[in-house]
Amino acid sequence: MTGPTPATINTPRICPDCDGFASVKVTLGGRDRHDHLRTITTHCRACHGTGTLPARRYRASDWEVAA
């Protein structure tokens, strides 16, 4: 059994909470006096607005094969 390639280990994972869409604009409803929509920007709490999480760290026990 071969181990993973270095590129597989070091690549960041897409955040499972936001699916990579880490920052969104949410409308508050209504318009201001200049007729613009009132919006706020929110960020994903899990990835803090980056859209990715650090690559998973593999332990030696993950690669051991039971005989």
JSON list of C-alpha atoms in Angstrom, two decimals:
[
{"chain": "A", "resi": 1, "resn": "MET", "atom": "CA", "xyz": [0.00, 0.00, 0.00]},
{"chain": "A", "resi": 2, "resn": "THR", "atom": "CA", "xyz": [1.44, 3.33, -0.99]},
{"chain": "A", "resi": 3, "resn": "GLY", "atom": "CA", "xyz": [1.17, 6.49, 1.07]},
{"chain": "A", "resi": 4, "resn": "PRO", "atom": "CA", "xyz": [-0.47, 9.71, -0.07]},
{"chain": "A", "resi": 5, "resn": "THR", "atom": "CA", "xyz": [1.37, 12.12, -2.31]},
{"chain": "A", "resi": 6, "resn": "PRO", "atom": "CA", "xyz": [2.70, 15.29, -0.66]},
{"chain": "A", "resi": 7, "resn": "ALA", "atom": "CA", "xyz": [0.27, 17.42, -2.68]},
{"chain": "A", "resi": 8, "resn": "THR", "atom": "CA", "xyz": [-2.66, 15.52, -1.16]},
{"chain": "A", "resi": 9, "resn": "ILE", "atom": "CA", "xyz": [-1.49, 16.11, 2.40]},
{"chain": "A", "resi": 10, "resn": "ASN", "atom": "CA", "xyz": [-0.74, 19.84, 2.11]},
{"chain": "A", "resi": 11, "resn": "THR", "atom": "CA", "xyz": [-3.78, 21.08, 0.24]},
{"chain": "A", "resi": 12, "resn": "PRO", "atom": "CA", "xyz": [-6.38, 22.86, 2.37]},
{"chain": "A", "resi": 13, "resn": "ARG", "atom": "CA", "xyz": [-9.86, 21.40, 2.60]},
{"chain": "A", "resi": 14, "resn": "ILE", "atom": "CA", "xyz": [-13.01, 23.30, 1.67]},
{"chain": "A", "resi": 15, "resn": "CYS", "atom": "CA", "xyz": [-14.88, 24.26, 4.82]},
{"chain": "A", "resi": 16, "resn": "PRO", "atom": "CA", "xyz": [-17.75, 21.78, 5.37]},
{"chain": "A", "resi": 17, "resn": "ASP", "atom": "CA", "xyz": [-19.87, 24.41, 7.12]},
{"chain": "A", "resi": 18, "resn": "CYS", "atom": "CA", "xyz": [-19.99, 26.99, 4.31]},
{"chain": "A", "resi": 19, "resn": "ASP", "atom": "CA", "xyz": [-18.85, 24.89, 1.28]},
{"chain": "A", "resi": 20, "resn": "GLY", "atom": "CA", "xyz": [-16.26, 27.54, 0.42]},
{"chain": "A", "resi": 21, "resn": "PHE", "atom": "CA", "xyz": [-18.68, 30.49, 0.41]},
{"chain": "A", "resi": 22, "resn": "ALA", "atom": "CA", "xyz": [-17.23, 32.01, 3.57]},
{"chain": "A", "resi": 23, "resn": "SER", "atom": "CA", "xyz": [-18.48, 35.60, 3.33]},
{"chain": "A", "resi": 24, "resn": "VAL", "atom": "CA", "xyz": [-21.98, 36.59, 2.34]},
{"chain": "A", "resi": 25, "resn": "LYS", "atom": "CA", "xyz": [-24.01, 39.77, 2.24]},
{"chain": "A", "resi": 26, "resn": "VAL", "atom": "CA", "xyz": [-27.34, 39.63, 4.03]},
{"chain": "A", "resi": 27, "resn": "THR", "atom": "CA", "xyz": [-30.02, 42.19, 3.34]},
{"chain": "A", "resi": 28, "resn": "LEU", "atom": "CA", "xyz": [-31.62, 43.76, 6.39]},
{"chain": "A", "resi": 29, "resn": "GLY", "atom": "CA", "xyz": [-34.79, 44.62, 4.51]},
{"chain": "A", "resi": 30, "resn": "GLY", "atom": "CA", "xyz": [-35.83, 48.03, 3.34]},
{"chain": "A", "resi": 31, "resn": "ARG", "atom": "CA", "xyz": [-33.76, 50.77, 1.79]},
{"chain": "A", "resi": 32, "resn": "ASP", "atom": "CA", "xyz": [-31.92, 53.80, 3.08]},
{"chain": "A", "resi": 33, "resn": "ARG", "atom": "CA", "xyz": [-32.69, 57.41, 2.14]},
{"chain": "A", "resi": 34, "resn": "HIS", "atom": "CA", "xyz": [-30.49, 57.09, -0.99]},
{"chain": "A", "resi": 35, "resn": "ASP", "atom": "CA", "xyz": [-32.60, 54.09, -2.12]},
{"chain": "A", "resi": 36, "resn": "HIS", "atom": "CA", "xyz": [-29.77, 51.58, -1.53]},
{"chain": "A", "resi": 37, "resn": "LEU", "atom": "CA", "xyz": [-30.39, 48.16, 0.01]},
{"chain": "A", "resi": 38, "resn": "ARG", "atom": "CA", "xyz": [-29.17, 47.93, 3.59]},
{"chain": "A", "resi": 39, "resn": "THR", "atom": "CA", "xyz": [-26.83, 44.92, 3.88]},
{"chain": "A", "resi": 40, "resn": "ILE", "atom": "CA", "xyz": [-24.33, 43.48, 6.32]},
{"chain": "A", "resi": 41, "resn": "THR", "atom": "CA", "xyz": [-21.44, 41.13, 5.62]},
{"chain": "A", "resi": 42, "resn": "THR", "atom": "CA", "xyz": [-21.23, 37.93, 7.64]},
{"chain": "A", "resi": 43, "resn": "HIS", "atom": "CA", "xyz": [-18.40, 35.42, 7.83]},
{"chain": "A", "resi": 44, "resn": "CYS", "atom": "CA", "xyz": [-18.43, 31.69, 8.47]},
{"chain": "A", "resi": 45, "resn": "ARG", "atom": "CA", "xyz": [-17.74, 30.93, 12.12]},
{"chain": "A", "resi": 46, "resn": "ALA", "atom": "CA", "xyz": [-15.85, 27.72, 11.42]},
{"chain": "A", "resi": 47, "resn": "CYS", "atom": "CA", "xyz": [-13.28, 29.06, 8.92]},
{"chain": "A", "resi": 48, "resn": "HIS", "atom": "CA", "xyz": [-13.42, 32.76, 9.88]},
{"chain": "A", "resi": 49, "resn": "GLY", "atom": "CA", "xyz": [-14.13, 33.89, 6.33]},
{"chain": "A", "resi": 50, "resn": "THR", "atom": "CA", "xyz": [-11.37, 32.02, 4.50]},
{"chain": "A", "resi": 51, "resn": "GLY", "atom": "CA", "xyz": [-13.48, 29.24, 2.97]},
{"chain": "A", "resi": 52, "resn": "THR", "atom": "CA", "xyz": [-10.87, 26.58, 3.75]},
{"chain": "A", "resi": 53, "resn": "LEU", "atom": "CA", "xyz": [-9.67, 24.62, 6.74]},
{"chain": "A", "resi": 54, "resn": "PRO", "atom": "CA", "xyz": [-6.14, 23.37, 7.36]},
{"chain": "A", "resi": 55, "resn": "ALA", "atom": "CA", "xyz": [-5.26, 20.08, 5.72]},
{"chain": "A", "resi": 56, "resn": "ARG", "atom": "CA", "xyz": [-6.03, 17.04, 7.82]},
{"chain": "A", "resi": 57, "resn": "ARG", "atom": "CA", "xyz": [-3.10, 15.77, 9.81]},
{"chain": "A", "resi": 58, "resn": "TYR", "atom": "CA", "xyz": [-2.64, 12.03, 9.51]},
{"chain": "A", "resi": 59, "resn": "ARG", "atom": "CA", "xyz": [-1.33, 10.02, 12.42]},
{"chain": "A", "resi": 60, "resn": "ALA", "atom": "CA", "xyz": [0.91, 7.01, 12.02]},
{"chain": "A", "resi": 61, "resn": "SER", "atom": "CA", "xyz": [-1.93, 4.82, 13.30]},
{"chain": "A", "resi": 62, "resn": "ASP", "atom": "CA", "xyz": [-4.09, 5.93, 10.35]},
{"chain": "A", "resi": 63, "resn": "TRP", "atom": "CA", "xyz": [-1.69, 4.24, 7.94]},
{"chain": "A", "resi": 64, "resn": "GLU", "atom": "CA", "xyz": [-1.12, 0.99, 9.83]},
{"chain": "A", "resi": 65, "resn": "VAL", "atom": "CA", "xyz": [-2.70, -2.07, 8.30]},
{"chain": "A", "resi": 66, "resn": "ALA", "atom": "CA", "xyz": [-4.03, -4.80, 10.54]},
{"chain": "A", "resi": 67, "resn": "ALA", "atom": "CA", "xyz": [-2.84, -8.19, 9.44]}
]
